[in-house]
mmCIF file of C-alpha atoms (C1' of nucleotides) and ligand atoms in Angstrom:
data_model
loop_
_atom_site.group_PDB
_atom_site.id
_atom_site.type_symbol
_atom_site.label_atom_id
_atom_site.label_comp_id
_atom_site.label_asym_id
_atom_site.label_seq_id
_atom_site.Cartn_x
_atom_site.Cartn_y
_atom_site.Cartn_z
ATOM 1 C CA UNK A 12 -11.185 -1.727 8.911
ATOM 2 C CA UNK A 13 -10.028 1.542 10.114
ATOM 3 C CA UNK A 14 -10.487 4.538 7.962
ATOM 4 C CA UNK A 15 -11.693 7.447 9.993
ATOM 5 C CA UNK A 16 -14.463 9.140 7.981
ATOM 6 C CA UNK A 17 -13.922 12.770 6.935
ATOM 7 C CA UNK A 18 -17.004 13.721 8.939
ATOM 8 C CA UNK A 19 -15.316 12.651 12.187
ATOM 9 C CA UNK A 20 -12.173 14.384 11.279
ATOM 10 C CA UNK A 21 -14.082 17.532 10.431
ATOM 11 C CA UNK A 22 -15.898 17.308 13.755
ATOM 12 C CA UNK A 23 -12.656 17.138 15.682
ATOM 13 C CA UNK A 24 -11.126 20.090 13.862
ATOM 14 C CA UNK A 25 -14.308 22.103 14.248
ATOM 15 C CA UNK A 26 -14.381 21.399 17.945
ATOM 16 C CA UNK A 27 -10.746 22.211 18.344
ATOM 17 C CA UNK A 28 -11.477 25.552 16.716
ATOM 18 C CA UNK A 29 -14.354 26.219 19.078
ATOM 19 C CA UNK A 30 -12.236 25.255 22.036
ATOM 20 C CA UNK A 31 -9.694 27.853 21.121
ATOM 21 C CA UNK A 32 -11.960 30.567 19.838
ATOM 22 C CA UNK A 33 -14.490 30.191 22.652
ATOM 23 C CA UNK A 34 -17.317 30.066 20.155
ATOM 24 C CA UNK A 35 -17.986 30.858 16.485
ATOM 25 C CA UNK A 36 -20.451 30.542 13.653
ATOM 26 C CA UNK A 37 -20.525 27.703 11.235
ATOM 27 C CA UNK A 38 -19.504 30.089 8.416
ATOM 28 C CA UNK A 39 -16.384 31.210 10.220
ATOM 29 C CA UNK A 40 -15.325 27.774 11.330
ATOM 30 C CA UNK A 41 -15.897 26.726 7.775
ATOM 31 C CA UNK A 42 -13.530 29.209 6.295
ATOM 32 C CA UNK A 43 -10.884 28.925 9.067
ATOM 33 C CA UNK A 44 -10.779 25.084 8.670
ATOM 34 C CA UNK A 45 -11.747 24.905 5.004
ATOM 35 C CA UNK A 46 -14.669 22.613 5.396
ATOM 36 C CA UNK A 47 -17.763 22.922 3.173
ATOM 37 C CA UNK A 48 -20.247 25.189 5.064
ATOM 38 C CA UNK A 49 -23.326 23.226 4.421
ATOM 39 C CA UNK A 50 -21.719 20.013 5.254
ATOM 40 C CA UNK A 51 -20.291 21.434 8.510
ATOM 41 C CA UNK A 52 -23.739 22.731 9.482
ATOM 42 C CA UNK A 53 -24.954 19.196 9.563
ATOM 43 C CA UNK A 54 -21.960 18.031 11.628
ATOM 44 C CA UNK A 55 -22.411 20.878 14.122
ATOM 45 C CA UNK A 56 -26.036 19.975 14.449
ATOM 46 C CA UNK A 57 -25.186 16.424 15.156
ATOM 47 C CA UNK A 58 -22.760 17.493 17.784
ATOM 48 C CA UNK A 59 -25.416 19.605 19.306
ATOM 49 C CA UNK A 60 -27.922 16.789 19.470
ATOM 50 C CA UNK A 61 -25.267 14.813 21.332
ATOM 51 C CA UNK A 62 -24.843 17.619 23.841
ATOM 52 C CA UNK A 63 -21.309 18.390 22.959
ATOM 53 C CA UNK A 64 -22.004 21.873 21.713
ATOM 54 C CA UNK A 65 -24.717 24.379 22.338
ATOM 55 C CA UNK A 66 -25.985 26.824 19.813
ATOM 56 C CA UNK A 67 -27.567 30.277 19.540
ATOM 57 C CA UNK A 68 -29.737 31.006 16.523
ATOM 58 C CA UNK A 69 -30.158 34.236 14.792
ATOM 59 C CA UNK A 70 -27.817 37.154 14.214
ATOM 60 C CA UNK A 71 -24.847 37.040 16.409
ATOM 61 C CA UNK A 72 -25.434 33.367 17.151
ATOM 62 C CA UNK A 73 -23.163 30.421 16.622
ATOM 63 C CA UNK A 74 -21.814 27.426 18.504
ATOM 64 C CA UNK A 75 -19.989 26.934 21.786
ATOM 65 C CA UNK A 76 -18.752 23.950 23.608
ATOM 66 C CA UNK A 77 -21.278 22.831 26.185
ATOM 67 C CA UNK A 78 -18.543 22.159 28.752
ATOM 68 C CA UNK A 79 -14.757 22.670 29.203
ATOM 69 C CA UNK A 80 -12.672 21.049 26.480
ATOM 70 C CA UNK A 81 -10.929 18.939 29.040
ATOM 71 C CA UNK A 82 -14.262 17.245 29.821
ATOM 72 C CA UNK A 83 -14.998 16.333 26.325
ATOM 73 C CA UNK A 84 -13.364 12.947 25.634
ATOM 74 C CA UNK A 85 -12.440 11.869 22.146
ATOM 75 C CA UNK A 86 -14.740 8.997 22.470
ATOM 76 C CA UNK A 87 -17.695 11.336 23.003
ATOM 77 C CA UNK A 88 -16.950 12.983 19.690
ATOM 78 C CA UNK A 89 -16.465 9.709 17.789
ATOM 79 C CA UNK A 90 -19.657 8.327 19.361
ATOM 80 C CA UNK A 91 -21.566 11.494 18.351
ATOM 81 C CA UNK A 92 -20.645 11.105 14.806
ATOM 82 C CA UNK A 93 -20.627 7.368 14.301
ATOM 83 C CA UNK A 94 -22.606 5.870 17.092
ATOM 84 C CA UNK A 95 -21.216 3.313 19.391
ATOM 85 C CA UNK A 96 -18.117 1.315 18.367
ATOM 86 C CA UNK A 97 -19.313 -2.007 16.873
ATOM 87 C CA UNK A 98 -16.597 -3.933 15.000
ATOM 88 C CA UNK A 99 -19.102 -6.766 14.367
ATOM 89 C CA UNK A 100 -22.849 -6.995 14.802
ATOM 90 C CA UNK A 101 -23.065 -9.481 17.567
ATOM 91 C CA UNK A 102 -20.718 -7.508 19.864
ATOM 92 C CA UNK A 103 -23.573 -5.260 21.011
ATOM 93 C CA UNK A 104 -26.670 -6.799 19.485
ATOM 94 C CA UNK A 105 -27.672 -9.739 21.570
ATOM 95 C CA UNK A 106 -30.391 -10.709 19.117
ATOM 96 C CA UNK A 107 -27.769 -11.654 16.497
ATOM 97 C CA UNK A 108 -26.696 -14.777 18.339
ATOM 98 C CA UNK A 109 -26.733 -16.337 21.766
ATOM 99 C CA UNK A 110 -23.189 -17.621 22.075
ATOM 100 C CA UNK A 111 -21.742 -14.597 23.814
ATOM 101 C CA UNK A 112 -19.237 -15.805 26.441
ATOM 102 C CA UNK A 113 -18.417 -19.033 24.616
ATOM 103 C CA UNK A 114 -17.589 -17.620 21.243
ATOM 104 C CA UNK A 115 -13.925 -16.945 20.781
ATOM 105 C CA UNK A 116 -14.275 -14.649 17.825
ATOM 106 C CA UNK A 117 -16.679 -12.539 19.758
ATOM 107 C CA UNK A 118 -14.171 -12.281 22.634
ATOM 108 C CA UNK A 119 -11.581 -11.264 20.084
ATOM 109 C CA UNK A 120 -13.730 -8.479 18.724
ATOM 110 C CA UNK A 121 -14.680 -7.411 22.010
ATOM 111 C CA UNK A 122 -11.132 -7.103 23.074
ATOM 112 C CA UNK A 123 -10.480 -4.987 20.085
ATOM 113 C CA UNK A 124 -13.378 -2.761 20.891
ATOM 114 C CA UNK A 125 -12.199 -2.363 24.496
ATOM 115 C CA UNK A 126 -8.692 -1.476 23.269
ATOM 116 C CA UNK A 127 -9.972 1.362 21.009
ATOM 117 C CA UNK A 128 -12.396 2.616 23.530
ATOM 118 C CA UNK A 129 -9.718 2.702 26.137
ATOM 119 C CA UNK A 130 -7.568 4.927 23.994
ATOM 120 C CA UNK A 131 -10.339 7.168 22.902
ATOM 121 C CA UNK A 132 -11.265 7.726 26.577
ATOM 122 C CA UNK A 133 -7.691 8.562 27.407
ATOM 123 C CA UNK A 134 -7.589 11.682 25.284
ATOM 124 C CA UNK A 135 -9.669 14.752 25.596
ATOM 125 C CA UNK A 136 -10.410 17.743 23.312
ATOM 126 C CA UNK A 137 -8.250 20.000 25.456
ATOM 127 C CA UNK A 138 -5.248 17.883 24.712
ATOM 128 C CA UNK A 139 -5.739 18.519 20.972
ATOM 129 C CA UNK A 140 -6.814 22.124 21.217
ATOM 130 C CA UNK A 141 -3.832 23.249 23.222
ATOM 131 C CA UNK A 142 -1.361 22.538 20.605
ATOM 132 C CA UNK A 143 -0.716 23.722 17.058
ATOM 133 C CA UNK A 144 -2.619 21.919 14.413
ATOM 134 C CA UNK A 145 -2.379 21.867 10.682
ATOM 135 C CA UNK A 146 -5.533 23.359 9.221
ATOM 136 C CA UNK A 147 -6.316 20.441 6.949
ATOM 137 C CA UNK A 148 -4.938 17.782 9.176
ATOM 138 C CA UNK A 149 -5.759 14.291 8.216
ATOM 139 C CA UNK A 150 -7.892 15.042 5.220
ATOM 140 C CA UNK A 151 -5.176 15.435 2.661
ATOM 141 C CA UNK A 152 -6.147 18.818 1.351
ATOM 142 C CA UNK A 153 -3.506 21.471 1.834
ATOM 143 C CA UNK A 154 -0.690 22.344 4.176
ATOM 144 C CA UNK A 155 -1.302 25.467 6.065
ATOM 145 C CA UNK A 156 -1.596 26.492 9.661
ATOM 146 C CA UNK A 157 -4.142 27.749 12.090
ATOM 147 C CA UNK A 158 -2.636 28.502 15.369
ATOM 148 C CA UNK A 159 -5.254 31.013 16.341
ATOM 149 C CA UNK B 14 -14.970 4.193 12.188
ATOM 150 C CA UNK B 15 -14.856 0.655 13.017
ATOM 151 C CA UNK B 16 -16.925 -1.747 11.128
ATOM 152 C CA UNK B 17 -15.019 -4.868 10.275
ATOM 153 C CA UNK B 18 -15.786 -5.820 6.643
ATOM 154 C CA UNK B 19 -17.442 -9.181 6.006
ATOM 155 C CA UNK B 20 -14.481 -10.073 3.934
ATOM 156 C CA UNK B 21 -12.174 -9.923 6.913
ATOM 157 C CA UNK B 22 -14.537 -11.852 9.042
ATOM 158 C CA UNK B 23 -14.867 -14.550 6.481
ATOM 159 C CA UNK B 24 -11.098 -14.717 6.196
ATOM 160 C CA UNK B 25 -10.741 -15.213 9.907
ATOM 161 C CA UNK B 26 -13.381 -17.947 9.954
ATOM 162 C CA UNK B 27 -11.939 -19.646 6.946
ATOM 163 C CA UNK B 28 -8.502 -19.688 8.513
ATOM 164 C CA UNK B 29 -9.827 -20.947 11.843
ATOM 165 C CA UNK B 30 -11.423 -23.754 9.840
ATOM 166 C CA UNK B 31 -8.152 -24.538 8.177
ATOM 167 C CA UNK B 32 -6.338 -24.417 11.469
ATOM 168 C CA UNK B 33 -8.609 -27.086 12.872
ATOM 169 C CA UNK B 34 -9.053 -29.277 9.823
ATOM 170 C CA UNK B 35 -5.393 -29.155 8.737
ATOM 171 C CA UNK B 36 -6.354 -28.179 5.243
ATOM 172 C CA UNK B 37 -9.462 -28.253 3.039
ATOM 173 C CA UNK B 38 -10.865 -27.079 -0.306
ATOM 174 C CA UNK B 39 -12.732 -23.872 -0.892
ATOM 175 C CA UNK B 40 -15.936 -25.777 -1.477
ATOM 176 C CA UNK B 41 -15.814 -27.529 1.808
ATOM 177 C CA UNK B 42 -14.810 -24.473 3.816
ATOM 178 C CA UNK B 43 -17.564 -22.709 2.112
ATOM 179 C CA UNK B 44 -20.286 -25.133 3.111
ATOM 180 C CA UNK B 45 -18.928 -25.630 6.577
ATOM 181 C CA UNK B 46 -18.782 -21.887 7.214
ATOM 182 C CA UNK B 47 -21.675 -20.949 5.003
ATOM 183 C CA UNK B 48 -19.788 -18.442 2.865
ATOM 184 C CA UNK B 49 -20.396 -17.932 -0.757
ATOM 185 C CA UNK B 50 -17.969 -20.286 -2.656
ATOM 186 C CA UNK B 51 -16.908 -17.909 -5.364
ATOM 187 C CA UNK B 52 -16.493 -15.041 -2.947
ATOM 188 C CA UNK B 53 -14.443 -17.234 -0.693
ATOM 189 C CA UNK B 54 -12.221 -18.358 -3.480
ATOM 190 C CA UNK B 55 -11.085 -14.719 -3.949
ATOM 191 C CA UNK B 56 -10.500 -14.334 -0.271
ATOM 192 C CA UNK B 57 -8.372 -17.499 -0.067
ATOM 193 C CA UNK B 58 -6.442 -16.368 -3.044
ATOM 194 C CA UNK B 59 -5.731 -13.070 -1.388
ATOM 195 C CA UNK B 60 -4.524 -14.912 1.737
ATOM 196 C CA UNK B 61 -2.274 -16.982 -0.430
ATOM 197 C CA UNK B 62 -0.713 -13.959 -2.075
ATOM 198 C CA UNK B 63 0.042 -12.657 1.478
ATOM 199 C CA UNK B 64 1.734 -15.890 2.282
ATOM 200 C CA UNK B 65 -0.683 -16.963 4.966
ATOM 201 C CA UNK B 66 -1.953 -20.040 3.276
ATOM 202 C CA UNK B 67 -0.534 -22.303 0.524
ATOM 203 C CA UNK B 68 -2.564 -24.120 -2.064
ATOM 204 C CA UNK B 69 -2.528 -27.225 -4.147
ATOM 205 C CA UNK B 70 -4.264 -27.087 -7.471
ATOM 206 C CA UNK B 71 -6.086 -29.950 -9.238
ATOM 207 C CA UNK B 72 -7.999 -32.857 -7.850
ATOM 208 C CA UNK B 73 -7.348 -33.602 -4.249
ATOM 209 C CA UNK B 74 -5.950 -30.040 -3.815
ATOM 210 C CA UNK B 75 -7.046 -27.249 -1.433
ATOM 211 C CA UNK B 76 -5.623 -24.818 0.993
ATOM 212 C CA UNK B 77 -3.415 -25.237 4.085
ATOM 213 C CA UNK B 78 -1.891 -22.783 6.487
ATOM 214 C CA UNK B 79 1.623 -21.876 5.620
ATOM 215 C CA UNK B 80 2.765 -22.047 9.171
ATOM 216 C CA UNK B 81 1.522 -23.046 12.571
ATOM 217 C CA UNK B 82 -1.654 -21.162 13.653
ATOM 218 C CA UNK B 83 0.237 -19.794 16.642
ATOM 219 C CA UNK B 84 2.565 -17.994 14.292
ATOM 220 C CA UNK B 85 -0.208 -16.248 12.336
ATOM 221 C CA UNK B 86 -1.039 -13.049 14.107
ATOM 222 C CA UNK B 87 -4.458 -11.478 13.709
ATOM 223 C CA UNK B 88 -2.736 -8.343 12.367
ATOM 224 C CA UNK B 89 -1.299 -10.500 9.581
ATOM 225 C CA UNK B 90 -4.780 -11.484 8.540
ATOM 226 C CA UNK B 91 -6.231 -8.013 8.723
ATOM 227 C CA UNK B 92 -3.243 -6.619 6.793
ATOM 228 C CA UNK B 93 -3.768 -9.312 4.103
ATOM 229 C CA UNK B 94 -7.391 -8.357 3.596
ATOM 230 C CA UNK B 95 -7.288 -4.577 4.084
ATOM 231 C CA UNK B 96 -3.707 -3.427 3.854
ATOM 232 C CA UNK B 97 -1.986 -1.469 6.465
ATOM 233 C CA UNK B 98 -3.912 0.291 9.191
ATOM 234 C CA UNK B 99 -4.266 3.896 8.260
ATOM 235 C CA UNK B 100 -6.844 5.895 10.276
ATOM 236 C CA UNK B 101 -6.049 9.078 8.404
ATOM 237 C CA UNK B 102 -4.024 9.673 5.264
ATOM 238 C CA UNK B 103 -1.111 11.618 6.711
ATOM 239 C CA UNK B 104 -0.406 8.922 9.328
ATOM 240 C CA UNK B 105 1.570 6.933 6.839
ATOM 241 C CA UNK B 106 1.805 9.045 3.755
ATOM 242 C CA UNK B 107 4.526 11.689 4.304
ATOM 243 C CA UNK B 108 3.580 13.501 1.033
ATOM 244 C CA UNK B 109 0.257 14.564 2.455
ATOM 245 C CA UNK B 110 1.768 17.094 4.890
ATOM 246 C CA UNK B 111 5.001 17.982 6.477
ATOM 247 C CA UNK B 112 3.888 18.752 10.074
ATOM 248 C CA UNK B 113 4.516 15.297 11.506
ATOM 249 C CA UNK B 114 5.899 15.621 14.934
ATOM 250 C CA UNK B 115 4.281 18.985 15.572
ATOM 251 C CA UNK B 116 0.758 18.186 14.651
ATOM 252 C CA UNK B 117 -1.357 17.111 17.629
ATOM 253 C CA UNK B 118 -4.159 15.451 15.662
ATOM 254 C CA UNK B 119 -1.575 13.356 13.835
ATOM 255 C CA UNK B 120 -0.131 12.208 17.241
ATOM 256 C CA UNK B 121 -3.700 11.393 18.293
ATOM 257 C CA UNK B 122 -4.329 9.240 15.302
ATOM 258 C CA UNK B 123 -0.972 7.694 15.483
ATOM 259 C CA UNK B 124 -1.692 6.685 19.107
ATOM 260 C CA UNK B 125 -4.959 5.106 17.970
ATOM 261 C CA UNK B 126 -3.219 3.183 15.328
ATOM 262 C CA UNK B 127 -0.639 1.949 17.825
ATOM 263 C CA UNK B 128 -3.285 0.944 20.197
ATOM 264 C CA UNK B 129 -5.141 -1.129 17.551
ATOM 265 C CA UNK B 130 -1.981 -2.699 16.208
ATOM 266 C CA UNK B 131 -0.842 -3.692 19.572
ATOM 267 C CA UNK B 132 -3.999 -5.500 20.225
ATOM 268 C CA UNK B 133 -3.975 -7.265 16.859
ATOM 269 C CA UNK B 134 -0.473 -8.318 17.458
ATOM 270 C CA UNK B 135 -1.296 -9.817 20.805
ATOM 271 C CA UNK B 136 -3.697 -12.423 19.519
ATOM 272 C CA UNK B 137 -2.894 -15.246 17.055
ATOM 273 C CA UNK B 138 -4.957 -17.552 15.000
ATOM 274 C CA UNK B 139 -4.264 -20.442 17.343
ATOM 275 C CA UNK B 140 -5.975 -18.604 20.167
ATOM 276 C CA UNK B 141 -9.179 -18.499 18.029
ATOM 277 C CA UNK B 142 -8.968 -21.896 16.472
ATOM 278 C CA UNK B 143 -8.611 -23.750 19.779
ATOM 279 C CA UNK B 144 -12.023 -22.809 21.054
ATOM 280 C CA UNK B 145 -15.575 -23.348 19.916
ATOM 281 C CA UNK B 146 -16.901 -20.761 17.471
ATOM 282 C CA UNK B 147 -20.298 -20.020 16.158
ATOM 283 C CA UNK B 148 -20.472 -20.857 12.433
ATOM 284 C CA UNK B 149 -21.819 -17.459 11.387
ATOM 285 C CA UNK B 150 -20.028 -15.489 14.054
ATOM 286 C CA UNK B 151 -20.095 -11.780 13.503
ATOM 287 C CA UNK B 152 -21.919 -11.766 10.251
ATOM 288 C CA UNK B 153 -25.400 -11.792 11.594
ATOM 289 C CA UNK B 154 -26.613 -14.736 9.658
ATOM 290 C CA UNK B 155 -27.643 -17.774 11.619
ATOM 291 C CA UNK B 156 -26.953 -19.381 14.899
ATOM 292 C CA UNK B 157 -25.371 -22.723 14.567
ATOM 293 C CA UNK B 158 -22.239 -24.373 15.620
ATOM 294 C CA UNK B 159 -19.043 -25.827 14.128
ATOM 295 C CA UNK B 160 -16.945 -27.347 16.741
ATOM 296 C CA UNK B 161 -15.201 -29.724 14.281
ATOM 297 C "C1'" DC C 27 -5.539 -40.957 -20.870
ATOM 298 C "C1'" DC C 28 -9.427 -38.729 -19.476
ATOM 299 C "C1'" DA C 29 -13.118 -37.377 -16.291
ATOM 300 C "C1'" DT C 30 -13.249 -34.808 -12.371
ATOM 301 C "C1'" DA C 31 -11.827 -31.960 -8.727
ATOM 302 C "C1'" DT C 32 -9.720 -28.129 -7.783
ATOM 303 C "C1'" DT C 33 -7.385 -23.399 -7.913
ATOM 304 C "C1'" DC C 34 -7.035 -19.283 -10.479
ATOM 305 C "C1'" DC C 35 -8.372 -15.327 -13.401
ATOM 306 C "C1'" DT C 36 -11.324 -11.613 -15.175
ATOM 307 C "C1'" DA C 37 -15.381 -9.240 -15.805
ATOM 308 C "C1'" DC C 38 -19.769 -7.859 -14.267
ATOM 309 C "C1'" DT C 39 -23.706 -6.240 -11.089
ATOM 310 C "C1'" DA C 40 -26.254 -4.676 -7.104
ATOM 311 C "C1'" DT C 41 -26.297 -2.310 -2.983
ATOM 312 C "C1'" DT C 42 -24.772 0.484 0.455
ATOM 313 C "C1'" DC C 43 -22.196 4.277 2.429
ATOM 314 C "C1'" DC C 44 -19.808 8.552 2.047
ATOM 315 C "C1'" DC C 45 -19.300 13.361 0.899
ATOM 316 C "C1'" DA C 46 -21.152 16.640 -0.285
ATOM 317 C "C1'" DT C 47 -24.636 20.371 -2.503
ATOM 318 C "C1'" DA C 48 -28.959 22.981 -2.664
ATOM 319 C "C1'" DG C 49 -32.804 25.473 -1.190
ATOM 320 C "C1'" DG C 50 -35.199 27.347 1.979
ATOM 321 C "C1'" DA C 51 -37.779 27.706 6.687
ATOM 322 C "C1'" DA C 52 -37.291 29.305 11.364
ATOM 323 C "C1'" DT C 53 -35.278 32.293 14.635
ATOM 324 C "C1'" DT C 54 -32.848 36.110 16.758
ATOM 325 C "C1'" DT C 55 -30.834 40.563 17.029
ATOM 326 C "C1'" DA C 56 -28.987 45.069 15.786
ATOM 327 C "C1'" DT D 13 -37.187 44.952 9.093
ATOM 328 C "C1'" DA D 14 -32.896 43.386 7.090
ATOM 329 C "C1'" DA D 15 -29.225 40.552 7.956
ATOM 330 C "C1'" DA D 16 -27.097 36.794 10.092
ATOM 331 C "C1'" DT D 17 -27.591 32.647 11.631
ATOM 332 C "C1'" DT D 18 -29.247 27.789 12.870
ATOM 333 C "C1'" DC D 19 -32.111 24.176 11.359
ATOM 334 C "C1'" DC D 20 -34.564 20.930 8.205
ATOM 335 C "C1'" DT D 21 -35.173 17.910 4.128
ATOM 336 C "C1'" DA D 22 -34.203 16.288 -0.312
ATOM 337 C "C1'" DT D 23 -31.031 15.009 -3.931
ATOM 338 C "C1'" DG D 24 -26.936 13.298 -6.482
ATOM 339 C "C1'" DG D 25 -22.288 11.465 -7.692
ATOM 340 C "C1'" DG D 26 -18.733 8.354 -6.602
ATOM 341 C "C1'" DA D 27 -16.365 4.896 -4.163
ATOM 342 C "C1'" DA D 28 -16.285 0.839 -1.632
ATOM 343 C "C1'" DT D 29 -18.431 -3.547 -0.422
ATOM 344 C "C1'" DA D 30 -20.483 -7.934 -1.343
ATOM 345 C "C1'" DG D 31 -21.534 -11.050 -4.359
ATOM 346 C "C1'" DT D 32 -22.206 -13.427 -9.093
ATOM 347 C "C1'" DA D 33 -20.748 -15.652 -13.336
ATOM 348 C "C1'" DG D 34 -18.103 -18.164 -16.473
ATOM 349 C "C1'" DG D 35 -14.489 -20.349 -17.718
ATOM 350 C "C1'" DA D 36 -9.192 -21.280 -18.086
ATOM 351 C "C1'" DA D 37 -5.392 -23.734 -16.067
ATOM 352 C "C1'" DT D 38 -3.784 -27.522 -13.444
ATOM 353 C "C1'" DA D 39 -3.359 -31.806 -11.181
ATOM 354 C "C1'" DT D 40 -4.937 -36.470 -9.712
ATOM 355 C "C1'" DG D 41 -7.203 -40.883 -9.496
ATOM 356 C "C1'" DG D 42 -8.970 -44.453 -11.833
HETATM 357 S S1 FES E 202 -1.981 17.333 8.594
HETATM 358 FE FE1 FES E 202 -0.373 15.979 8.596
HETATM 359 S S2 FES E 202 0.393 15.875 10.645
HETATM 360 FE FE2 FES E 202 -1.457 17.020 10.725
HETATM 361 S S1 FES E 203 -21.692 -15.286 16.431
HETATM 362 FE FE1 FES E 203 -22.192 -14.085 18.124
HETATM 363 S S2 FES E 203 -20.774 -14.595 19.702
HETATM 364 FE FE2 FES E 203 -20.014 -15.499 17.815
#
DNA sequence: CCATATTCCTACTATTCCCATAGGAATTTA
DNA sequence: TAAATTCCTATGGGAATAGTAGGAATATGG
C-alpha cells in the first residue's frame, strides 16, 4: 500500500538540491541528482504549479524555492506530486457513500490518513537539506554522494 | 503514495465477515460482501498461507479465523496481502546502499514507515468487526448495509 | 458410494498507472 | 540573434492491479 513513487522521491531530491544551491536549472539539477532531464522538467513544473518553486525562463533562468526551506513541509511536496492523501475513495469523497461517522472501516482508514499526515507535517524540507544525502537515495540506482 | 489496493480492502471486509459469522464459505462471503467469488478465493488462500485463516475443504467446509479477532492486528492483514511496508527500496534492503544512519532521506522514510506501522499495530480486527460496516465500504461500489 | 459442495491451483486477459522519452514552441538574456 | 532555458503535448513500454476461467483435489451428507 505504501510504495513511494519515483516521481515523489525525485521531487524531494530536486528540492533538497535547490534548498542547498539557492537555485538552479533543470539541466544542472538533473546531472547533479542523476534524474532524467525531461522527466525532471515535468516534475519541476508540477512543483511550480503548486507554488513550491518559482521559475525564470530564458537564458540564465532556472528554479528557486518560493519560500524558505523550513517553511516547506514534506506534506506540501507529497500533495503537490500526488494530490491529497486518500487511502480509500470514501475517505474524502462524500458522494461515494453516506455512512461516514458510523462506518468503522472508514474510521480506520481515516485514522491511518491522519497518522501519515501528522508525520508528513512534522518534517520540513530544511530538515532534509541540512544534512548529507546520498545522490540516488531511495531509488536504488547508485551509491555516491552530493554534499554540495 | 497511499492508495489501498482493492485486494486489501476486500481482505479486510472478508475477515470482518468471518469474525462476525464465525466461519463461512467463499461463496457466501462473496455474495454477502459483493466481491467476485473467484477473486476472493485467491485472497482467502493468501490469508490462509499467512496463517490468518484456516480452511476446511470439501462439502460443509469453508474458512475460519485462526485465532480470536482481537489477536489479529491490521498490520498482519496488510502484510499478508502486500508484504512488508517499504516506502523506498533502501529502507529494508541493505544492498541498495550503504549510507544508512547518515542519510537523511532514509531517516525520513524510516520515520514514515514507523508511523504507519505503529498505527496499523494499534488496531485489531475485533475493533472493526464489532461495529456496523457498509457492505461496499471503501471500494466505491454501492451503499448498502451488512450488520449481520 | 456418489453427487455435491467446497477449497485449491494455474493460466489468461483487460485495464490502469508509472516512468520515462521525444520534439518542439515560447521566452529571456547576454 | 544565438544560446539557454522553461513550458507544452504526445507517445510508448513495462509493471502492477483487478478480474476471469476452467478444472483438479478433497471431503461430506445422503
Ligand atoms: S540511498 Fe540508502 S540511505 Fe539514502
Ligand atoms: S463505505 Fe463509506 S464510510 Fe464505509
